[in-house]
Amino acid sequence: MSFLLYGATGYSGRLIAREAIARGHRPTLAGRNRETVEALAQELDLPWITVGLDDSDPLVEVVRLFPAVLNCAGPFIHTWRPMSKACLLAKVHYLDITGEITVFEGLARADQLAREVGVSLIPGVGFDVVPTDCLAAHLHQRLPTANTLRLAFRTSGGVSHGTALTALEGVGRPGTVRRDGVITPVPPGYRTLEVDFGDGKPRMAVTIPWGDVSTGYHSTGIGNIEVYMAMSPGRIKALRRTRHFGFLLRSAPVRWLARTMVDRGPAGPSPDARATGRTSVWGEVTDAEGRRAAGRIQGPEGYTLTALSAVRAMERTLSGVAPGFQTPSRAFGPDFVLEIPGATREDL
């Protein structure tokens, strides 16, 4: 199987490249920096190409050589538009591993055009947001009358440079929920919830602007959605303090300092951290009559899960999926997450 892996030299891109090789595929590695792309390609014995996102003509010509593109270059708020536009012009399927609401909503607006040209647009085929989206769709199947969805997750092992830089984009900005079908800003740390992720110890979790505020609606039609992340009480207090000085955190000097600190840190979790880390997801839907369905998903560490799910999503896409904008559960079904080694689901 051949596809273009853009952003291949990033932390997740490298993991995905190795997983693709392990499954017998030979993706073409791509990015903007010739030196780093060529070095990785030589290490993995894979074909490679360099192309930037600033000039659409060369990008379209490169994309046209492949049946599909997997975009791993984050923060995706800066890369999804030129790459997805090139895919639509070249009539090539587009996938990415984003968790950013803006990206999901932007690609959803391109649904009709994608259908017309026969292209699938499938963002979020990694930990952002495969397990949460698949759980949301599964719970909706159990309770089709549901009008409220709550999701929460916990993961261990650390974060990559790309994830940290994406998080910096949202520092000092409002949180996000969905109310009556409308994406709605809320104060940082808007609500908290105690969640049992399966170890018998309720954990405190707080609302965050996770991708399911977008994808959960497109997958289920449920109009009221909140997404929570497990967080210590101290970090929740710190998050809520940003309500009062968020403007300072968005200033150029503070952002420069934060980026510098990210660059000095490790590229991402160590192999040992990934091997021992776990991802836990909890979800609940309710309806107007008070009926309820809940469940949990357990899986491998987040970056490992991303590599496993992204390659399988590409395999499914090239085997044939409906054109247009798709969430992971709409494209591959609510049980797609169970195809990931180590992933289990429990109905509560």
Short mmCIF file of C-alpha atoms in Angstrom, two decimals:
data_model
loop_
_atom_site.label_atom_id
_atom_site.label_comp_id
_atom_site.label_asym_id
_atom_site.label_seq_id
_atom_site.Cartn_x
_atom_site.Cartn_y
_atom_site.Cartn_z
CA MET A 1 0.00 0.00 0.00
CA SER A 2 1.36 3.40 -0.99
CA PHE A 3 0.31 6.75 0.42
CA LEU A 4 1.89 10.10 1.21
CA LEU A 5 2.86 10.53 4.86
CA TYR A 6 3.26 14.29 5.35
CA GLY A 7 4.97 15.52 8.51
CA ALA A 8 6.77 12.17 8.63
CA THR A 9 9.72 13.44 10.68
CA GLY A 10 7.59 14.54 13.64
CA TYR A 11 7.16 12.33 16.68
CA SER A 12 3.84 10.79 15.57
CA GLY A 13 4.90 10.68 11.93
CA ARG A 14 7.89 8.50 12.77
CA LEU A 15 5.76 6.10 14.81
CA ILE A 16 3.22 5.86 12.00
CA ALA A 17 5.93 5.22 9.40
CA ARG A 18 7.29 2.32 11.45
CA GLU A 19 3.81 0.89 12.02
CA ALA A 20 3.11 1.08 8.29
CA ILE A 21 6.31 -0.84 7.56
CA ALA A 22 5.39 -3.44 10.19
CA ARG A 23 2.09 -3.99 8.35
CA GLY A 24 3.81 -4.42 5.01
CA HIS A 25 3.34 -0.94 3.53
CA ARG A 26 5.78 1.50 1.95
CA PRO A 27 4.51 5.05 2.40
CA THR A 28 6.36 7.92 0.78
CA LEU A 29 7.73 10.21 3.49
CA ALA A 30 7.25 13.93 2.99
CA GLY A 31 7.83 17.26 4.70
CA ARG A 32 9.42 20.66 4.17
CA ASN A 33 12.95 19.97 5.41
CA ARG A 34 14.99 17.98 2.88
CA GLU A 35 17.73 17.03 5.35
CA THR A 36 15.46 15.50 7.98
CA VAL A 37 13.11 13.79 5.52
CA GLU A 38 15.97 12.24 3.55
CA ALA A 39 17.69 11.04 6.73
CA LEU A 40 14.55 9.30 7.99
CA ALA A 41 13.87 7.78 4.56
CA GLN A 42 17.38 6.33 4.43
CA GLU A 43 17.00 4.96 7.95
CA LEU A 44 13.70 3.26 7.08
CA ASP A 45 14.52 2.47 3.44
CA LEU A 46 11.44 4.33 2.18
CA PRO A 47 10.87 6.70 -0.74
CA TRP A 48 10.71 10.39 0.10
CA ILE A 49 9.93 13.82 -1.28
CA THR A 50 10.10 17.39 0.01
CA VAL A 51 7.36 19.93 -0.60
CA GLY A 52 6.07 22.91 1.34
CA LEU A 53 2.51 24.02 1.95
CA ASP A 54 2.93 27.63 0.86
CA ASP A 55 2.75 27.13 -2.90
CA SER A 56 -0.34 25.21 -3.98
CA ASP A 57 0.78 24.23 -7.51
CA PRO A 58 3.79 22.07 -6.54
CA LEU A 59 1.82 20.64 -3.62
CA VAL A 60 -1.06 19.56 -5.88
CA GLU A 61 1.35 17.95 -8.34
CA VAL A 62 2.99 15.94 -5.56
CA VAL A 63 -0.30 14.91 -3.96
CA ARG A 64 -1.65 13.81 -7.33
CA LEU A 65 0.89 10.98 -7.37
CA PHE A 66 -0.82 9.16 -4.49
CA PRO A 67 -4.27 7.73 -3.72
CA ALA A 68 -4.33 9.32 -0.26
CA VAL A 69 -2.48 11.64 2.12
CA LEU A 70 -2.05 11.22 5.86
CA ASN A 71 -1.22 14.63 7.32
CA CYS A 72 0.79 14.41 10.55
CA ALA A 73 2.13 17.99 10.51
CA GLY A 74 0.76 19.90 13.48
CA PRO A 75 -0.42 22.22 14.77
CA PHE A 76 -3.05 21.30 12.22
CA ILE A 77 -4.73 24.68 12.40
CA HIS A 78 -1.81 25.80 10.18
CA THR A 79 -1.63 22.80 7.82
CA TRP A 80 -5.08 21.35 7.23
CA ARG A 81 -6.32 24.00 4.85
CA PRO A 82 -3.55 23.93 2.21
CA MET A 83 -3.19 20.15 2.33
CA SER A 84 -6.91 19.37 2.16
CA LYS A 85 -7.35 21.93 -0.64
CA ALA A 86 -4.56 20.21 -2.59
CA CYS A 87 -6.23 16.83 -2.02
CA LEU A 88 -9.56 18.11 -3.30
CA LEU A 89 -7.93 19.59 -6.40
CA ALA A 90 -5.99 16.38 -7.03
CA LYS A 91 -9.00 14.16 -6.15
CA VAL A 92 -7.03 12.37 -3.43
CA HIS A 93 -8.30 11.20 -0.03
CA TYR A 94 -7.26 13.28 2.99
CA LEU A 95 -6.68 11.95 6.52
CA ASP A 96 -5.02 13.51 9.55
CA ILE A 97 -4.47 12.96 13.27
CA THR A 98 -5.81 16.28 14.54
CA GLY A 99 -7.91 16.87 17.63
CA GLU A 100 -8.63 20.54 16.84
CA ILE A 101 -12.27 21.60 16.63
CA THR A 102 -11.51 24.27 14.02
CA VAL A 103 -10.11 21.62 11.66
CA PHE A 104 -13.08 19.29 12.02
CA GLU A 105 -15.57 22.07 11.43
CA GLY A 106 -13.60 23.44 8.47
CA LEU A 107 -13.47 20.04 6.77
CA ALA A 108 -17.16 19.46 7.52
CA ARG A 109 -17.94 22.59 5.49
CA ALA A 110 -16.13 20.99 2.53
CA ASP A 111 -18.40 17.92 2.64
CA GLN A 112 -20.41 18.72 -0.50
CA LEU A 113 -17.35 19.52 -2.59
CA ALA A 114 -15.64 16.33 -1.43
CA ARG A 115 -18.70 14.31 -2.41
CA GLU A 116 -18.77 15.92 -5.85
CA VAL A 117 -15.14 15.03 -6.58
CA GLY A 118 -15.29 11.61 -4.91
CA VAL A 119 -12.83 12.34 -2.10
CA SER A 120 -13.02 11.29 1.54
CA LEU A 121 -12.01 13.81 4.21
CA ILE A 122 -11.34 11.91 7.46
CA PRO A 123 -9.62 13.95 10.18
CA GLY A 124 -8.84 12.66 13.66
CA VAL A 125 -7.74 9.10 12.87
CA GLY A 126 -5.45 8.92 15.91
CA PHE A 127 -5.96 9.15 19.65
CA ASP A 128 -7.55 12.43 18.75
CA VAL A 129 -10.37 11.18 18.41
CA VAL A 130 -10.80 7.52 17.48
CA PRO A 131 -11.60 5.98 20.92
CA THR A 132 -13.81 8.84 22.10
CA ASP A 133 -15.66 9.10 18.77
CA CYS A 134 -16.20 5.36 18.53
CA LEU A 135 -17.50 5.25 22.10
CA ALA A 136 -19.87 8.14 21.42
CA ALA A 137 -21.30 6.36 18.37
CA HIS A 138 -21.61 3.07 20.25
CA LEU A 139 -23.47 4.70 23.14
CA HIS A 140 -25.81 6.44 20.70
CA GLN A 141 -26.61 3.06 19.16
CA ARG A 142 -27.53 1.83 22.64
CA LEU A 143 -29.71 4.89 23.33
CA PRO A 144 -30.87 6.44 20.03
CA THR A 145 -33.05 8.99 21.88
CA ALA A 146 -30.03 10.52 23.65
CA ASN A 147 -29.79 14.30 23.63
CA THR A 148 -26.77 14.73 25.92
CA LEU A 149 -23.27 13.26 25.60
CA ARG A 150 -20.44 13.45 28.13
CA LEU A 151 -17.00 12.01 27.41
CA ALA A 152 -13.88 11.90 29.56
CA PHE A 153 -10.40 10.52 29.01
CA ARG A 154 -7.17 9.87 30.81
CA THR A 155 -3.80 9.00 29.28
CA SER A 156 -0.27 8.59 30.57
CA GLY A 157 3.23 8.78 29.16
CA GLY A 158 3.79 12.44 28.32
CA VAL A 159 3.28 14.64 25.25
CA SER A 160 5.16 15.30 22.02
CA HIS A 161 6.45 18.63 20.74
CA GLY A 162 3.55 18.78 18.29
CA THR A 163 0.94 18.19 20.97
CA ALA A 164 2.55 20.79 23.23
CA LEU A 165 2.63 23.38 20.45
CA THR A 166 -1.01 22.66 19.63
CA ALA A 167 -1.91 23.14 23.31
CA LEU A 168 -0.07 26.48 23.27
CA GLU A 169 -2.41 27.67 20.52
CA GLY A 170 -5.31 27.40 22.97
CA VAL A 171 -3.65 28.76 26.12
CA GLY A 172 -5.54 31.72 27.54
CA ARG A 173 -8.54 31.12 25.28
CA PRO A 174 -12.05 30.02 26.29
CA GLY A 175 -13.08 26.41 26.62
CA THR A 176 -15.72 24.92 24.32
CA VAL A 177 -18.88 22.83 24.69
CA ARG A 178 -21.86 22.22 22.42
CA ARG A 179 -25.28 23.49 23.44
CA ASP A 180 -28.44 22.73 21.42
CA GLY A 181 -26.27 21.91 18.42
CA VAL A 182 -24.18 25.08 18.61
CA ILE A 183 -20.47 25.15 19.52
CA THR A 184 -20.36 27.49 22.49
CA PRO A 185 -17.40 29.14 24.28
CA VAL A 186 -17.22 28.70 28.06
CA PRO A 187 -14.67 29.84 30.67
CA PRO A 188 -11.51 27.71 31.03
CA GLY A 189 -12.14 24.94 33.56
CA TYR A 190 -15.88 25.42 33.07
CA ARG A 191 -17.08 22.25 34.80
CA THR A 192 -15.61 19.32 36.71
CA LEU A 193 -16.75 15.73 36.98
CA GLU A 194 -15.68 12.71 39.01
CA VAL A 195 -15.07 9.77 36.67
CA ASP A 196 -14.33 6.10 37.31
CA PHE A 197 -12.02 5.13 34.45
CA GLY A 198 -12.12 1.49 35.49
CA ASP A 199 -9.66 1.28 38.37
CA GLY A 200 -12.29 1.84 41.06
CA LYS A 201 -10.86 5.24 42.00
CA PRO A 202 -12.95 8.20 40.85
CA ARG A 203 -10.73 10.83 39.24
CA MET A 204 -11.40 14.53 38.91
CA ALA A 205 -11.82 15.66 35.30
CA VAL A 206 -12.41 19.09 33.77
CA THR A 207 -13.98 20.28 30.54
CA ILE A 208 -11.59 20.96 27.66
CA PRO A 209 -12.14 21.92 23.99
CA TRP A 210 -11.48 18.39 22.66
CA GLY A 211 -12.34 17.42 19.11
CA ASP A 212 -15.47 15.47 20.07
CA VAL A 213 -17.29 18.74 20.69
CA SER A 214 -17.30 18.73 16.89
CA THR A 215 -17.09 15.06 15.90
CA GLY A 216 -19.54 13.81 18.52
CA TYR A 217 -22.25 15.92 16.92
CA HIS A 218 -21.45 14.84 13.36
CA SER A 219 -21.29 11.18 14.42
CA THR A 220 -24.45 11.04 16.53
CA GLY A 221 -26.53 14.18 15.99
CA ILE A 222 -26.53 14.74 19.77
CA GLY A 223 -26.71 18.49 20.35
CA ASN A 224 -25.36 18.80 23.90
CA ILE A 225 -21.77 17.65 24.35
CA GLU A 226 -19.10 18.12 27.00
CA VAL A 227 -15.64 16.55 26.93
CA TYR A 228 -13.50 16.18 30.06
CA MET A 229 -9.85 15.35 30.72
CA ALA A 230 -8.56 13.85 33.96
CA MET A 231 -6.62 16.52 35.83
CA SER A 232 -5.38 17.08 39.35
CA PRO A 233 -7.22 19.63 41.52
CA GLY A 234 -4.12 21.84 41.51
CA ARG A 235 -3.95 21.93 37.71
CA ILE A 236 -7.68 22.64 37.52
CA LYS A 237 -7.21 25.65 39.79
CA ALA A 238 -4.34 26.85 37.61
CA LEU A 239 -6.49 26.43 34.50
CA ARG A 240 -9.27 28.49 36.04
CA ARG A 241 -6.84 31.27 36.94
CA THR A 242 -6.23 31.81 33.22
CA ARG A 243 -9.71 33.33 33.07
CA HIS A 244 -8.19 36.46 34.62
CA PHE A 245 -4.86 36.80 32.79
CA GLY A 246 -5.32 34.88 29.57
CA PHE A 247 -4.35 37.96 27.58
CA LEU A 248 -0.87 37.79 29.12
CA LEU A 249 -0.46 34.15 28.15
CA ARG A 250 -1.32 35.05 24.56
CA SER A 251 1.31 37.80 24.41
CA ALA A 252 4.25 37.35 22.02
CA PRO A 253 7.00 37.21 24.69
CA VAL A 254 5.20 34.58 26.76
CA ARG A 255 4.42 32.46 23.69
CA TRP A 256 8.05 32.69 22.54
CA LEU A 257 9.27 31.56 25.95
CA ALA A 258 6.80 28.67 25.99
CA ARG A 259 7.87 27.51 22.52
CA THR A 260 11.51 27.68 23.59
CA MET A 261 10.79 25.48 26.59
CA VAL A 262 8.93 22.99 24.40
CA ASP A 263 11.83 22.82 21.94
CA ARG A 264 14.25 22.07 24.76
CA GLY A 265 12.21 19.16 26.03
CA PRO A 266 12.13 15.58 24.74
CA ALA A 267 10.48 14.93 21.37
CA GLY A 268 7.85 12.81 23.09
CA PRO A 269 7.32 9.91 25.48
CA SER A 270 10.13 7.37 25.75
CA PRO A 271 9.62 3.83 24.39
CA ASP A 272 9.27 2.58 27.97
CA ALA A 273 6.62 5.23 28.74
CA ARG A 274 4.68 4.26 25.65
CA ALA A 275 4.95 0.56 26.45
CA THR A 276 3.60 0.98 29.97
CA GLY A 277 1.18 3.85 29.39
CA ARG A 278 -2.54 3.39 28.93
CA THR A 279 -5.50 5.32 27.55
CA SER A 280 -8.84 5.22 29.36
CA VAL A 281 -12.07 6.70 27.99
CA TRP A 282 -15.44 6.99 29.74
CA GLY A 283 -18.70 8.08 28.14
CA GLU A 284 -22.33 8.61 29.04
CA VAL A 285 -25.45 9.54 27.07
CA THR A 286 -28.82 10.51 28.51
CA ASP A 287 -32.18 11.43 27.04
CA ALA A 288 -35.09 13.67 28.02
CA GLU A 289 -36.81 10.81 29.86
CA GLY A 290 -33.81 10.22 32.11
CA ARG A 291 -32.67 7.03 30.38
CA ARG A 292 -28.91 6.48 30.40
CA ALA A 293 -26.21 4.42 28.70
CA ALA A 294 -22.56 4.46 29.69
CA GLY A 295 -19.36 2.66 28.80
CA ARG A 296 -15.58 2.61 28.91
CA ILE A 297 -12.77 1.94 26.48
CA GLN A 298 -9.27 0.92 27.53
CA GLY A 299 -6.38 1.02 25.10
CA PRO A 300 -2.67 1.50 24.59
CA GLU A 301 -0.82 4.74 25.33
CA GLY A 302 -2.02 7.65 23.22
CA TYR A 303 0.83 7.95 20.68
CA THR A 304 1.00 4.18 20.26
CA LEU A 305 -2.75 4.14 19.73
CA THR A 306 -2.39 6.90 17.14
CA ALA A 307 0.14 4.92 15.11
CA LEU A 308 -1.95 1.75 15.27
CA SER A 309 -5.23 3.43 14.36
CA ALA A 310 -3.90 5.81 11.69
CA VAL A 311 -2.38 3.02 9.59
CA ARG A 312 -5.53 0.93 9.91
CA ALA A 313 -7.65 3.94 8.97
CA MET A 314 -5.55 4.40 5.84
CA GLU A 315 -5.98 0.72 4.97
CA ARG A 316 -9.75 1.03 5.35
CA THR A 317 -9.84 4.22 3.31
CA LEU A 318 -7.96 2.71 0.39
CA SER A 319 -10.26 -0.31 0.52
CA GLY A 320 -13.18 2.03 -0.08
CA VAL A 321 -15.20 4.42 2.07
CA ALA A 322 -17.94 6.88 1.25
CA PRO A 323 -16.80 10.24 -0.14
CA GLY A 324 -17.31 13.46 1.78
CA PHE A 325 -16.46 14.56 5.30
CA GLN A 326 -16.35 11.62 7.69
CA THR A 327 -15.62 11.12 11.36
CA PRO A 328 -13.75 7.91 12.24
CA SER A 329 -16.89 6.17 13.51
CA ARG A 330 -18.92 7.22 10.47
CA ALA A 331 -16.21 6.10 8.06
CA PHE A 332 -15.27 2.81 9.72
CA GLY A 333 -18.04 2.08 12.24
CA PRO A 334 -18.23 2.33 16.07
CA ASP A 335 -16.32 -0.95 16.45
CA PHE A 336 -13.27 0.36 14.57
CA VAL A 337 -11.51 1.07 17.86
CA LEU A 338 -11.72 -2.62 18.75
CA GLU A 339 -9.50 -3.43 15.75
CA ILE A 340 -6.62 -1.72 17.57
CA PRO A 341 -4.46 -4.24 19.45
CA GLY A 342 -4.97 -3.89 23.19
CA ALA A 343 -8.26 -1.94 22.94
CA THR A 344 -11.30 -3.19 24.86
CA ARG A 345 -14.82 -1.83 25.42
CA GLU A 346 -17.07 -2.30 28.42
CA ASP A 347 -20.78 -1.44 28.68
CA LEU A 348 -21.77 -0.07 32.07
#
